[in-house]
mmCIF file of C-alpha atoms and ligand atoms in Angstrom:
data_model
loop_
_atom_site.group_PDB
_atom_site.id
_atom_site.type_symbol
_atom_site.label_atom_id
_atom_site.label_comp_id
_atom_site.label_asym_id
_atom_site.label_seq_id
_atom_site.Cartn_x
_atom_site.Cartn_y
_atom_site.Cartn_z
ATOM 1 C CA MET I 1 59.983 -3.999 -59.163
ATOM 2 C CA SER I 2 60.732 -1.899 -62.216
ATOM 3 C CA TYR I 3 64.105 -0.308 -62.862
ATOM 4 C CA GLY I 4 64.603 3.163 -64.323
ATOM 5 C CA SER I 5 66.842 6.199 -63.962
ATOM 6 C CA ASP I 6 65.579 6.849 -60.425
ATOM 7 C CA ASN I 7 65.987 3.215 -59.503
ATOM 8 C CA PRO I 8 68.778 1.646 -61.567
ATOM 9 C CA TRP I 9 69.811 -1.988 -61.285
ATOM 10 C CA PRO I 10 71.643 -3.221 -59.297
ATOM 11 C CA PRO I 11 70.524 -1.199 -56.276
ATOM 12 C CA ARG I 12 73.254 0.626 -54.345
ATOM 13 C CA ASP I 13 71.442 0.505 -51.010
ATOM 14 C CA LEU I 14 72.990 -1.693 -48.366
ATOM 15 C CA LEU I 15 70.140 -3.773 -47.033
ATOM 16 C CA ASP I 16 72.438 -6.346 -45.527
ATOM 17 C CA ALA I 17 74.226 -4.670 -42.618
ATOM 18 C CA HIS I 18 72.748 -7.285 -40.258
ATOM 19 C CA LEU I 19 74.361 -10.176 -42.148
ATOM 20 C CA GLY I 20 77.678 -11.696 -41.157
ATOM 21 C CA PHE I 21 80.902 -10.860 -42.994
ATOM 22 C CA GLY I 22 81.155 -14.139 -44.929
ATOM 23 C CA THR I 23 77.540 -13.880 -46.073
ATOM 24 C CA ARG I 24 78.151 -10.349 -47.342
ATOM 25 C CA CYS I 25 81.290 -11.507 -49.209
ATOM 26 C CA ILE I 26 78.994 -13.736 -51.268
ATOM 27 C CA HIS I 27 75.828 -11.671 -51.596
ATOM 28 C CA ALA I 28 76.377 -7.950 -50.934
ATOM 29 C CA GLY I 29 75.387 -5.825 -53.925
ATOM 30 C CA GLN I 30 74.494 -8.878 -56.005
ATOM 31 C CA PRO I 31 70.746 -9.587 -56.158
ATOM 32 C CA ALA I 32 69.638 -11.889 -59.015
ATOM 33 C CA GLU I 33 69.523 -10.025 -62.317
ATOM 34 C CA PRO I 34 65.857 -9.065 -62.994
ATOM 35 C CA VAL I 35 65.541 -9.828 -66.743
ATOM 36 C CA THR I 36 66.835 -13.413 -66.888
ATOM 37 C CA GLY I 37 67.220 -14.276 -63.212
ATOM 38 C CA ALA I 38 70.980 -14.816 -63.639
ATOM 39 C CA VAL I 39 72.405 -15.591 -60.194
ATOM 40 C CA MET I 40 75.828 -14.146 -61.045
ATOM 41 C CA VAL I 41 75.935 -10.444 -61.907
ATOM 42 C CA PRO I 42 76.436 -10.392 -65.708
ATOM 43 C CA ILE I 43 79.491 -8.836 -67.346
ATOM 44 C CA TYR I 44 77.879 -5.810 -68.992
ATOM 45 C CA GLN I 45 80.335 -5.583 -71.878
ATOM 46 C CA THR I 46 79.008 -2.356 -73.318
ATOM 47 C CA SER I 47 80.314 1.192 -73.636
ATOM 48 C CA THR I 48 76.936 2.898 -73.990
ATOM 49 C CA TYR I 49 73.220 2.456 -73.157
ATOM 50 C CA VAL I 50 70.033 3.135 -75.147
ATOM 51 C CA GLN I 51 67.975 6.198 -74.262
ATOM 52 C CA ASP I 52 64.193 5.831 -74.561
ATOM 53 C CA GLY I 53 63.974 9.535 -75.405
ATOM 54 C CA VAL I 54 66.535 12.319 -75.080
ATOM 55 C CA GLY I 55 67.766 12.138 -71.494
ATOM 56 C CA GLY I 56 65.463 9.194 -70.761
ATOM 57 C CA HIS I 57 67.851 6.481 -69.583
ATOM 58 C CA ARG I 58 67.675 3.725 -66.984
ATOM 59 C CA GLY I 59 70.425 4.979 -64.714
ATOM 60 C CA TYR I 60 73.294 4.353 -67.132
ATOM 61 C CA GLU I 61 74.400 6.517 -70.062
ATOM 62 C CA TYR I 62 78.069 5.770 -70.706
ATOM 63 C CA ALA I 63 80.291 3.087 -69.205
ATOM 64 C CA ARG I 64 83.120 5.288 -67.882
ATOM 65 C CA THR I 65 80.441 7.016 -65.799
ATOM 66 C CA GLY I 66 78.745 3.804 -64.738
ATOM 67 C CA ASN I 67 78.389 0.095 -65.457
ATOM 68 C CA PRO I 68 76.107 -2.307 -63.554
ATOM 69 C CA THR I 69 78.899 -4.869 -63.014
ATOM 70 C CA ARG I 70 81.021 -2.125 -61.468
ATOM 71 C CA THR I 71 78.098 -0.890 -59.355
ATOM 72 C CA ALA I 72 77.659 -4.382 -57.899
ATOM 73 C CA LEU I 73 81.360 -4.578 -56.963
ATOM 74 C CA GLU I 74 81.317 -1.066 -55.483
ATOM 75 C CA THR I 75 78.296 -1.893 -53.351
ATOM 76 C CA CYS I 76 79.836 -5.184 -52.234
ATOM 77 C CA LEU I 77 83.154 -3.647 -51.166
ATOM 78 C CA ALA I 78 81.408 -0.753 -49.379
ATOM 79 C CA SER I 79 79.383 -3.293 -47.427
ATOM 80 C CA LEU I 80 82.493 -5.267 -46.424
ATOM 81 C CA GLU I 81 84.255 -2.148 -45.090
ATOM 82 C CA GLY I 82 81.131 -0.837 -43.361
ATOM 83 C CA GLY I 83 81.052 2.151 -45.718
ATOM 84 C CA LYS I 84 78.079 3.843 -47.403
ATOM 85 C CA HIS I 85 79.983 4.541 -50.617
ATOM 86 C CA GLY I 86 82.227 2.432 -52.842
ATOM 87 C CA ILE I 87 84.204 3.789 -55.800
ATOM 88 C CA CYS I 88 86.268 1.394 -57.937
ATOM 89 C CA PHE I 89 89.314 2.067 -60.090
ATOM 90 C CA ALA I 90 91.469 0.388 -62.721
ATOM 91 C CA SER I 91 94.245 -0.351 -60.185
ATOM 92 C CA GLY I 92 95.290 0.420 -56.633
ATOM 93 C CA CYS I 93 97.583 3.113 -58.031
ATOM 94 C CA ALA I 94 94.643 4.617 -59.964
ATOM 95 C CA ALA I 95 92.722 4.775 -56.668
ATOM 96 C CA THR I 96 95.682 6.485 -54.949
ATOM 97 C CA THR I 97 96.140 8.942 -57.827
ATOM 98 C CA THR I 98 92.448 9.837 -57.791
ATOM 99 C CA ALA I 99 92.475 10.246 -54.000
ATOM 100 C CA ILE I 100 95.370 12.743 -54.120
ATOM 101 C CA HIS I 101 93.431 14.740 -56.733
ATOM 102 C CA LEU I 102 91.110 15.653 -53.836
ATOM 103 C CA LEU I 103 93.934 18.018 -52.790
ATOM 104 C CA GLN I 104 95.223 21.324 -54.176
ATOM 105 C CA PRO I 105 98.750 22.639 -54.818
ATOM 106 C CA GLY I 106 100.160 23.867 -51.507
ATOM 107 C CA ASP I 107 98.396 21.164 -49.510
ATOM 108 C CA HIS I 108 100.513 18.864 -47.366
ATOM 109 C CA VAL I 109 100.237 15.108 -46.763
ATOM 110 C CA VAL I 110 101.822 13.141 -43.930
ATOM 111 C CA SER I 111 102.489 9.598 -45.092
ATOM 112 C CA SER I 112 103.784 6.383 -43.523
ATOM 113 C CA ASP I 113 107.493 6.092 -44.375
ATOM 114 C CA ASP I 114 107.509 2.532 -45.705
ATOM 115 C CA VAL I 115 104.397 2.784 -47.886
ATOM 116 C CA TYR I 116 103.990 0.534 -50.899
ATOM 117 C CA GLY I 117 106.765 1.441 -53.400
ATOM 118 C CA GLY I 118 104.280 2.472 -56.099
ATOM 119 C CA THR I 119 102.498 4.802 -53.670
ATOM 120 C CA TRP I 120 105.844 6.389 -52.774
ATOM 121 C CA ARG I 121 106.547 6.874 -56.487
ATOM 122 C CA ILE I 122 103.152 8.542 -57.107
ATOM 123 C CA PHE I 123 103.663 10.932 -54.191
ATOM 124 C CA GLN I 124 107.290 11.792 -55.017
ATOM 125 C CA THR I 125 107.391 11.805 -58.814
ATOM 126 C CA VAL I 126 103.816 12.696 -59.844
ATOM 127 C CA PHE I 127 102.325 14.995 -57.197
ATOM 128 C CA GLN I 128 105.355 16.588 -55.496
ATOM 129 C CA PRO I 129 106.297 18.326 -58.819
ATOM 130 C CA LEU I 130 102.695 19.594 -59.058
ATOM 131 C CA GLY I 131 103.036 21.393 -55.733
ATOM 132 C CA ILE I 132 101.568 18.963 -53.211
ATOM 133 C CA GLU I 133 103.989 18.381 -50.338
ATOM 134 C CA PHE I 134 104.652 15.082 -48.631
ATOM 135 C CA SER I 135 106.357 14.224 -45.340
ATOM 136 C CA PHE I 136 107.255 10.607 -44.655
ATOM 137 C CA VAL I 137 107.310 9.523 -41.009
ATOM 138 C CA ASP I 138 107.412 6.340 -39.016
ATOM 139 C CA MET I 139 103.771 6.355 -37.923
ATOM 140 C CA THR I 140 104.380 3.816 -35.182
ATOM 141 C CA ASP I 141 105.919 6.879 -33.490
ATOM 142 C CA LEU I 142 102.866 9.019 -32.708
ATOM 143 C CA GLU I 143 104.922 11.926 -31.390
ATOM 144 C CA ALA I 144 106.906 12.064 -34.651
ATOM 145 C CA THR I 145 103.614 11.893 -36.560
ATOM 146 C CA ARG I 146 102.171 14.771 -34.541
ATOM 147 C CA ALA I 147 105.350 16.797 -35.086
ATOM 148 C CA ALA I 148 105.044 16.331 -38.864
ATOM 149 C CA LEU I 149 101.564 17.911 -38.965
ATOM 150 C CA ARG I 150 101.363 21.472 -40.300
ATOM 151 C CA PRO I 151 98.061 22.912 -39.032
ATOM 152 C CA GLY I 152 96.207 24.658 -41.846
ATOM 153 C CA LYS I 153 98.360 22.991 -44.517
ATOM 154 C CA THR I 154 98.180 19.292 -43.718
ATOM 155 C CA LYS I 155 95.022 17.995 -45.408
ATOM 156 C CA MET I 156 95.606 14.256 -45.301
ATOM 157 C CA LEU I 157 97.265 11.530 -43.230
ATOM 158 C CA TRP I 158 98.098 8.546 -45.424
ATOM 159 C CA VAL I 159 98.294 5.451 -43.255
ATOM 160 C CA GLU I 160 99.353 2.025 -44.442
ATOM 161 C CA THR I 161 99.102 -0.802 -41.892
ATOM 162 C CA PRO I 162 100.477 -3.410 -41.812
ATOM 163 C CA THR I 163 103.230 -1.729 -43.816
ATOM 164 C CA ASN I 164 105.054 -3.303 -46.698
ATOM 165 C CA PRO I 165 107.471 -5.081 -46.374
ATOM 166 C CA LEU I 166 108.299 -4.429 -42.687
ATOM 167 C CA LEU I 167 104.774 -5.206 -41.444
ATOM 168 C CA LYS I 168 104.849 -2.350 -38.956
ATOM 169 C CA ILE I 169 101.488 -1.799 -37.273
ATOM 170 C CA VAL I 170 100.199 1.775 -37.107
ATOM 171 C CA ASP I 171 97.548 2.703 -34.546
ATOM 172 C CA ILE I 172 94.665 3.747 -36.834
ATOM 173 C CA GLU I 173 92.455 5.177 -34.090
ATOM 174 C CA ALA I 174 95.291 7.401 -32.782
ATOM 175 C CA CYS I 175 96.261 8.573 -36.286
ATOM 176 C CA ALA I 176 92.659 9.391 -37.205
ATOM 177 C CA ALA I 177 92.391 11.450 -34.006
ATOM 178 C CA LEU I 178 95.640 13.303 -34.835
ATOM 179 C CA ALA I 179 94.369 14.028 -38.363
ATOM 180 C CA HIS I 180 91.056 15.350 -37.073
ATOM 181 C CA GLU I 181 92.811 17.677 -34.585
ATOM 182 C CA VAL I 182 94.130 19.639 -37.594
ATOM 183 C CA ASP I 183 90.989 19.139 -39.761
ATOM 184 C CA ALA I 184 92.791 16.705 -42.057
ATOM 185 C CA TRP I 185 91.425 13.464 -43.482
ATOM 186 C CA CYS I 186 92.789 10.083 -42.487
ATOM 187 C CA PHE I 187 93.047 7.660 -45.428
ATOM 188 C CA VAL I 188 94.047 4.065 -44.700
ATOM 189 C CA ASP I 189 95.476 1.613 -47.236
ATOM 190 C CA ASN I 190 93.898 -1.616 -45.960
ATOM 191 C CA THR I 191 95.262 -3.871 -48.717
ATOM 192 C CA PHE I 192 97.286 -6.165 -46.432
ATOM 193 C CA ALA I 193 94.729 -6.758 -43.669
ATOM 194 C CA THR I 194 91.564 -6.685 -45.839
ATOM 195 C CA PRO I 195 88.156 -5.889 -44.295
ATOM 196 C CA CYS I 196 88.146 -9.476 -43.044
ATOM 197 C CA PHE I 197 90.735 -8.596 -40.367
ATOM 198 C CA GLN I 198 90.634 -4.794 -40.010
ATOM 199 C CA ASN I 199 87.943 -2.118 -40.417
ATOM 200 C CA PRO I 200 89.582 1.337 -40.489
ATOM 201 C CA LEU I 201 86.251 3.204 -40.884
ATOM 202 C CA ALA I 202 85.108 1.789 -37.552
ATOM 203 C CA LEU I 203 88.366 3.072 -36.022
ATOM 204 C CA GLY I 204 87.746 6.641 -37.217
ATOM 205 C CA ALA I 205 89.352 6.689 -40.678
ATOM 206 C CA ASP I 206 87.609 8.879 -43.264
ATOM 207 C CA ALA I 207 88.297 6.596 -46.221
ATOM 208 C CA VAL I 208 89.796 3.173 -46.897
ATOM 209 C CA LEU I 209 91.785 2.273 -49.995
ATOM 210 C CA HIS I 210 92.463 -1.143 -51.503
ATOM 211 C CA SER I 211 94.543 -2.618 -54.218
ATOM 212 C CA THR I 212 91.909 -5.243 -55.066
ATOM 213 C CA THR I 213 94.660 -6.878 -57.138
ATOM 214 C CA LYS I 214 95.813 -8.550 -53.924
ATOM 215 C CA TYR I 215 93.646 -10.406 -51.391
ATOM 216 C CA LEU I 216 90.240 -9.164 -52.557
ATOM 217 C CA GLY I 217 90.690 -10.526 -56.091
ATOM 218 C CA GLY I 218 92.768 -13.245 -54.500
ATOM 219 C CA HIS I 219 93.729 -15.290 -57.577
ATOM 220 C CA SER I 220 96.493 -13.218 -59.222
ATOM 221 C CA ASP I 221 94.401 -12.774 -62.347
ATOM 222 C CA VAL I 222 93.090 -9.201 -62.204
ATOM 223 C CA VAL I 223 94.308 -5.677 -61.333
ATOM 224 C CA GLY I 224 92.011 -3.184 -59.587
ATOM 225 C CA GLY I 225 91.527 -0.641 -56.828
ATOM 226 C CA ALA I 226 88.783 0.756 -54.614
ATOM 227 C CA ILE I 227 88.036 3.501 -52.097
ATOM 228 C CA LEU I 228 85.293 3.081 -49.492
ATOM 229 C CA SER I 229 83.944 5.870 -47.290
ATOM 230 C CA ASN I 230 81.054 7.038 -45.123
ATOM 231 C CA ASP I 231 81.812 10.684 -45.848
ATOM 232 C CA ASP I 232 79.360 12.109 -48.404
ATOM 233 C CA GLU I 233 81.711 14.959 -49.363
ATOM 234 C CA ILE I 234 84.733 12.707 -49.955
ATOM 235 C CA ALA I 235 82.640 10.161 -51.850
ATOM 236 C CA GLY I 236 80.852 12.772 -53.971
ATOM 237 C CA ASN I 237 84.174 14.258 -55.016
ATOM 238 C CA LEU I 238 85.641 10.826 -55.709
ATOM 239 C CA PHE I 239 82.691 9.874 -57.944
ATOM 240 C CA ARG I 240 83.221 13.139 -59.832
ATOM 241 C CA LEU I 241 86.970 12.492 -60.130
ATOM 242 C CA GLN I 242 86.422 8.831 -61.077
ATOM 243 C CA ASN I 243 84.339 9.984 -64.039
ATOM 244 C CA SER I 244 86.539 12.992 -64.861
ATOM 245 C CA ILE I 245 89.942 11.303 -64.668
ATOM 246 C CA GLY I 246 88.565 8.052 -66.073
ATOM 247 C CA ALA I 247 90.839 5.448 -64.465
ATOM 248 C CA THR I 248 87.905 3.045 -64.230
ATOM 249 C CA PRO I 249 87.906 -0.770 -64.253
ATOM 250 C CA GLY I 250 86.290 -2.745 -67.072
ATOM 251 C CA PRO I 251 83.298 -5.000 -66.388
ATOM 252 C CA GLN I 252 85.290 -8.237 -66.838
ATOM 253 C CA ASP I 253 87.757 -7.055 -64.177
ATOM 254 C CA CYS I 254 84.890 -6.171 -61.832
ATOM 255 C CA PHE I 255 83.341 -9.602 -62.375
ATOM 256 C CA LEU I 256 86.605 -11.410 -61.583
ATOM 257 C CA THR I 257 87.155 -9.330 -58.452
ATOM 258 C CA MET I 258 83.606 -10.016 -57.254
ATOM 259 C CA ARG I 259 84.041 -13.728 -57.860
ATOM 260 C CA GLY I 260 87.267 -13.653 -55.851
ATOM 261 C CA VAL I 261 85.642 -11.767 -52.981
ATOM 262 C CA LYS I 262 83.049 -14.550 -52.581
ATOM 263 C CA THR I 263 85.711 -16.672 -50.835
ATOM 264 C CA LEU I 264 87.605 -13.854 -49.066
ATOM 265 C CA HIS I 265 86.619 -15.005 -45.567
ATOM 266 C CA LEU I 266 87.639 -18.609 -46.297
ATOM 267 C CA ARG I 267 90.928 -17.661 -47.942
ATOM 268 C CA MET I 268 91.976 -15.202 -45.215
ATOM 269 C CA ALA I 269 91.551 -17.868 -42.551
ATOM 270 C CA ALA I 270 93.729 -20.240 -44.601
ATOM 271 C CA HIS I 271 96.336 -17.520 -45.347
ATOM 272 C CA GLU I 272 96.613 -16.829 -41.652
ATOM 273 C CA ARG I 273 96.966 -20.509 -40.712
ATOM 274 C CA GLY I 274 99.791 -20.879 -43.240
ATOM 275 C CA ALA I 275 101.485 -17.621 -42.245
ATOM 276 C CA ARG I 276 101.556 -18.591 -38.582
ATOM 277 C CA ALA I 277 103.085 -21.982 -39.441
ATOM 278 C CA VAL I 278 105.743 -20.345 -41.650
ATOM 279 C CA ALA I 279 106.523 -17.635 -39.048
ATOM 280 C CA GLU I 280 106.930 -20.242 -36.311
ATOM 281 C CA PHE I 281 109.105 -22.459 -38.523
ATOM 282 C CA LEU I 282 111.382 -19.513 -39.404
ATOM 283 C CA SER I 283 111.551 -18.288 -35.781
ATOM 284 C CA GLY I 284 113.338 -21.454 -34.805
ATOM 285 C CA HIS I 285 115.910 -21.359 -37.615
ATOM 286 C CA GLU I 286 119.552 -20.512 -36.836
ATOM 287 C CA GLU I 287 120.135 -18.789 -40.222
ATOM 288 C CA VAL I 288 117.309 -16.300 -39.638
ATOM 289 C CA ASP I 289 118.141 -13.094 -37.757
ATOM 290 C CA ARG I 290 114.610 -11.764 -37.438
ATOM 291 C CA VAL I 291 111.071 -12.886 -38.253
ATOM 292 C CA ILE I 292 108.435 -10.207 -38.694
ATOM 293 C CA TYR I 293 104.799 -11.306 -38.301
ATOM 294 C CA PRO I 294 102.221 -9.208 -36.412
ATOM 295 C CA GLY I 295 100.834 -12.351 -34.785
ATOM 296 C CA LEU I 296 104.107 -13.150 -32.981
ATOM 297 C CA SER I 297 104.336 -11.745 -29.449
ATOM 298 C CA SER I 298 107.902 -10.679 -30.380
ATOM 299 C CA HIS I 299 106.489 -8.152 -32.900
ATOM 300 C CA PRO I 300 107.139 -4.602 -31.606
ATOM 301 C CA GLN I 301 103.507 -3.523 -32.128
ATOM 302 C CA TYR I 302 101.929 -6.841 -31.181
ATOM 303 C CA GLU I 303 99.589 -5.154 -28.664
ATOM 304 C CA VAL I 304 98.342 -2.605 -31.226
ATOM 305 C CA ALA I 305 97.809 -5.415 -33.734
ATOM 306 C CA ARG I 306 95.783 -7.410 -31.208
ATOM 307 C CA ARG I 307 93.648 -4.388 -30.450
ATOM 308 C CA GLN I 308 92.810 -3.260 -33.980
ATOM 309 C CA MET I 309 92.990 -6.461 -36.055
ATOM 310 C CA SER I 310 90.810 -9.551 -35.767
ATOM 311 C CA GLY I 311 93.475 -11.611 -37.569
ATOM 312 C CA PHE I 312 97.122 -11.082 -38.448
ATOM 313 C CA GLY I 313 97.043 -11.817 -42.166
ATOM 314 C CA GLY I 314 99.143 -13.818 -44.572
ATOM 315 C CA MET I 315 102.343 -11.773 -44.985
ATOM 316 C CA VAL I 316 105.609 -12.799 -43.313
ATOM 317 C CA SER I 317 108.985 -11.058 -43.695
ATOM 318 C CA PHE I 318 112.323 -12.295 -42.398
ATOM 319 C CA GLU I 319 116.003 -11.412 -42.475
ATOM 320 C CA LEU I 320 118.230 -14.132 -43.776
ATOM 321 C CA ARG I 321 121.783 -14.177 -42.450
ATOM 322 C CA GLY I 322 124.380 -13.563 -45.172
ATOM 323 C CA ASP I 323 124.759 -11.215 -48.112
ATOM 324 C CA LEU I 324 122.489 -10.221 -50.998
ATOM 325 C CA ALA I 325 123.821 -13.077 -53.146
ATOM 326 C CA ARG I 326 122.761 -15.646 -50.539
ATOM 327 C CA ALA I 327 119.309 -14.044 -50.332
ATOM 328 C CA GLU I 328 119.055 -14.145 -54.145
ATOM 329 C CA ARG I 329 119.966 -17.842 -54.142
ATOM 330 C CA PHE I 330 117.424 -18.525 -51.404
ATOM 331 C CA VAL I 331 114.449 -16.919 -53.177
ATOM 332 C CA SER I 332 115.449 -18.755 -56.373
ATOM 333 C CA SER I 333 115.546 -22.119 -54.570
ATOM 334 C CA THR I 334 111.937 -22.560 -53.466
ATOM 335 C CA ARG I 335 109.847 -25.038 -55.456
ATOM 336 C CA VAL I 336 106.337 -24.552 -54.099
ATOM 337 C CA MET I 337 106.695 -20.818 -53.473
ATOM 338 C CA THR I 338 106.962 -18.799 -56.688
ATOM 339 C CA LEU I 339 109.567 -16.065 -57.092
ATOM 340 C CA ALA I 340 107.400 -13.093 -58.038
ATOM 341 C CA GLU I 341 106.260 -9.626 -57.004
ATOM 342 C CA SER I 342 102.695 -9.017 -55.843
ATOM 343 C CA LEU I 343 100.861 -10.768 -53.037
ATOM 344 C CA GLY I 344 97.500 -11.915 -51.780
ATOM 345 C CA GLY I 345 96.837 -14.772 -54.216
ATOM 346 C CA VAL I 346 96.064 -18.391 -53.362
ATOM 347 C CA GLU I 347 99.615 -19.354 -54.359
ATOM 348 C CA SER I 348 102.594 -18.504 -52.150
ATOM 349 C CA LEU I 349 104.950 -15.868 -53.573
ATOM 350 C CA ILE I 350 108.447 -15.086 -52.330
ATOM 351 C CA GLU I 351 110.505 -11.991 -53.144
ATOM 352 C CA LEU I 352 113.493 -9.844 -52.222
ATOM 353 C CA PRO I 353 112.241 -6.266 -51.576
ATOM 354 C CA ALA I 354 115.677 -4.574 -51.954
ATOM 355 C CA ALA I 355 116.043 -5.962 -55.477
ATOM 356 C CA MET I 356 112.393 -6.247 -56.551
ATOM 357 C CA THR I 357 109.327 -4.458 -55.084
ATOM 358 C CA HIS I 358 111.349 -1.713 -53.365
ATOM 359 C CA ALA I 359 114.186 -1.322 -55.883
ATOM 360 C CA SER I 360 112.725 2.097 -56.857
ATOM 361 C CA VAL I 361 113.302 3.325 -53.280
ATOM 362 C CA PRO I 362 116.907 4.675 -53.027
ATOM 363 C CA LYS I 363 119.263 2.383 -51.088
ATOM 364 C CA ALA I 364 119.972 5.025 -48.427
ATOM 365 C CA THR I 365 116.233 5.454 -47.818
ATOM 366 C CA ARG I 366 115.738 1.674 -47.728
ATOM 367 C CA GLU I 367 118.445 1.312 -45.130
ATOM 368 C CA ALA I 368 117.163 4.221 -43.076
ATOM 369 C CA ILE I 369 113.737 2.574 -42.778
ATOM 370 C CA GLY I 370 115.135 -0.899 -42.130
ATOM 371 C CA ILE I 371 114.818 -2.779 -45.442
ATOM 372 C CA ALA I 372 118.041 -4.807 -45.303
ATOM 373 C CA ASP I 373 119.488 -6.532 -48.389
ATOM 374 C CA GLY I 374 118.729 -9.918 -46.809
ATOM 375 C CA LEU I 375 115.085 -9.102 -46.080
ATOM 376 C CA ILE I 376 112.771 -11.630 -47.719
ATOM 377 C CA ARG I 377 109.000 -11.214 -47.995
ATOM 378 C CA VAL I 378 106.615 -14.127 -48.318
ATOM 379 C CA SER I 379 102.972 -13.845 -49.324
ATOM 380 C CA VAL I 380 101.797 -17.081 -47.779
ATOM 381 C CA GLY I 381 99.187 -18.730 -49.993
ATOM 382 C CA VAL I 382 96.583 -21.304 -49.068
ATOM 383 C CA GLU I 383 98.633 -24.419 -49.827
ATOM 384 C CA GLU I 384 99.128 -27.015 -47.062
ATOM 385 C CA PRO I 385 101.265 -25.337 -44.340
ATOM 386 C CA ASP I 386 103.460 -28.463 -43.992
ATOM 387 C CA ASP I 387 104.404 -28.269 -47.680
ATOM 388 C CA LEU I 388 105.346 -24.598 -47.326
ATOM 389 C CA CYS I 389 107.613 -25.235 -44.326
ATOM 390 C CA ALA I 390 109.235 -28.207 -46.105
ATOM 391 C CA ASP I 391 109.804 -25.991 -49.147
ATOM 392 C CA LEU I 392 111.612 -23.364 -47.039
ATOM 393 C CA LYS I 393 113.666 -26.117 -45.376
ATOM 394 C CA GLN I 394 114.986 -27.406 -48.701
ATOM 395 C CA ALA I 395 115.627 -23.803 -49.876
ATOM 396 C CA PHE I 396 117.910 -23.241 -46.857
ATOM 397 C CA GLU I 397 119.875 -26.342 -47.823
ATOM 398 C CA ARG I 398 120.056 -25.722 -51.583
ATOM 399 C CA SER I 399 121.082 -22.037 -51.232
ATOM 400 C CA ARG I 400 124.038 -22.480 -48.819
HETATM 401 C C1 PLP Z 501 99.823 -3.371 -54.756
HETATM 402 C C2 PLP Z 501 99.566 -2.302 -53.748
HETATM 403 C C3 PLP Z 501 99.146 -1.028 -54.158
HETATM 404 C C4 PLP Z 501 99.001 -0.632 -55.623
HETATM 405 O O1 PLP Z 501 98.020 -1.379 -56.247
HETATM 406 P P1 PLP Z 501 98.039 -1.801 -57.807
HETATM 407 O O2 PLP Z 501 96.775 -2.553 -57.943
HETATM 408 O O3 PLP Z 501 99.268 -2.619 -58.028
HETATM 409 O O4 PLP Z 501 98.072 -0.546 -58.601
HETATM 410 C C5 PLP Z 501 98.880 -0.097 -53.173
HETATM 411 N N1 PLP Z 501 99.048 -0.389 -51.855
HETATM 412 C C6 PLP Z 501 99.464 -1.603 -51.434
HETATM 413 C C7 PLP Z 501 99.624 -1.857 -49.980
HETATM 414 C C8 PLP Z 501 99.747 -2.596 -52.365
HETATM 415 O O5 PLP Z 501 100.174 -3.791 -51.943
#
């Protein structure tokens, strides 16, 4: 087969819908490279491409507009989410920023109230001053969500589920239906569940967003973002905005993300095994007031989680009894778990949302949505679950 401007390499068509999820993690969008037969998609470290005559190119002209390494990643992620279109960005926040540029001043967005802190900051400090309005509601309350809609003005529902750090579960199918009643789009941030455990497009969402920095990359070594969609209008506009705004990922970043994705299905199973062990260990501890894990039957939206997720993921939050100082000592006392922000890597990370990831959310707002000073969030890695539980046990003792 020859490749030219009408048929650039790698192909964007999804010929693999019949293959299982784990097989697509490894192969989707990544046929062997035709010139050398390289099995791994090469890192096309170039900013521009030769033209055989004026306008006569082979599908690529300039690397902000397109790069074959990026195309392979975009096709792969679209396949994993069951989307026709994949558009990648330099970070999750770049993906969010580009998505909100689909809107106009005067438009209104209804957002989950405990969205990722950086998302909250983009909405409140970047777009609100430009005339886009945001309402933040607890989307586990569908009546409150419906009441926040302004027909004719509301253009987007921004759903994050599970939420961060409270791991609330929002009913995607119900929210997509509410959005469509007022002709709004439903965007879902699927970073925590990943396409391995949750497929928002199949539940009616119009687009899915990822911080690929987290589970998709999976090794805490690269920052990136992506939006996947079946909607030709949304995708066409996002490709235009991706090129116009220019918050695009470099080819090395795309390569690293693609390499990480090859083991997504294996890692997610191991994250979940570890998270369940940690959640069960903490549930039995007398110094813990509350354990939040969607896979525990005590979780308030356990039934919704069971219905819309095929696994419960690797994030566990819990409230430690005592004051902020005790919580600070606790998260500084683990030896296997690393005190750090971020999540989704093979190594376990522990953090204190009130003082770290959610410090930019005002204290009154934090308290109103339930982020107590003693709330601790663990991104359970893929270490041996027994070692993780033993690590928490010694942290309880050392931090008293
Ligand atoms: C990290 C994160 C983001 C932002 O992604 P970056 O890659 O850090 O820009 C958005 N949403 C969620 C749920 C996240 O965890």
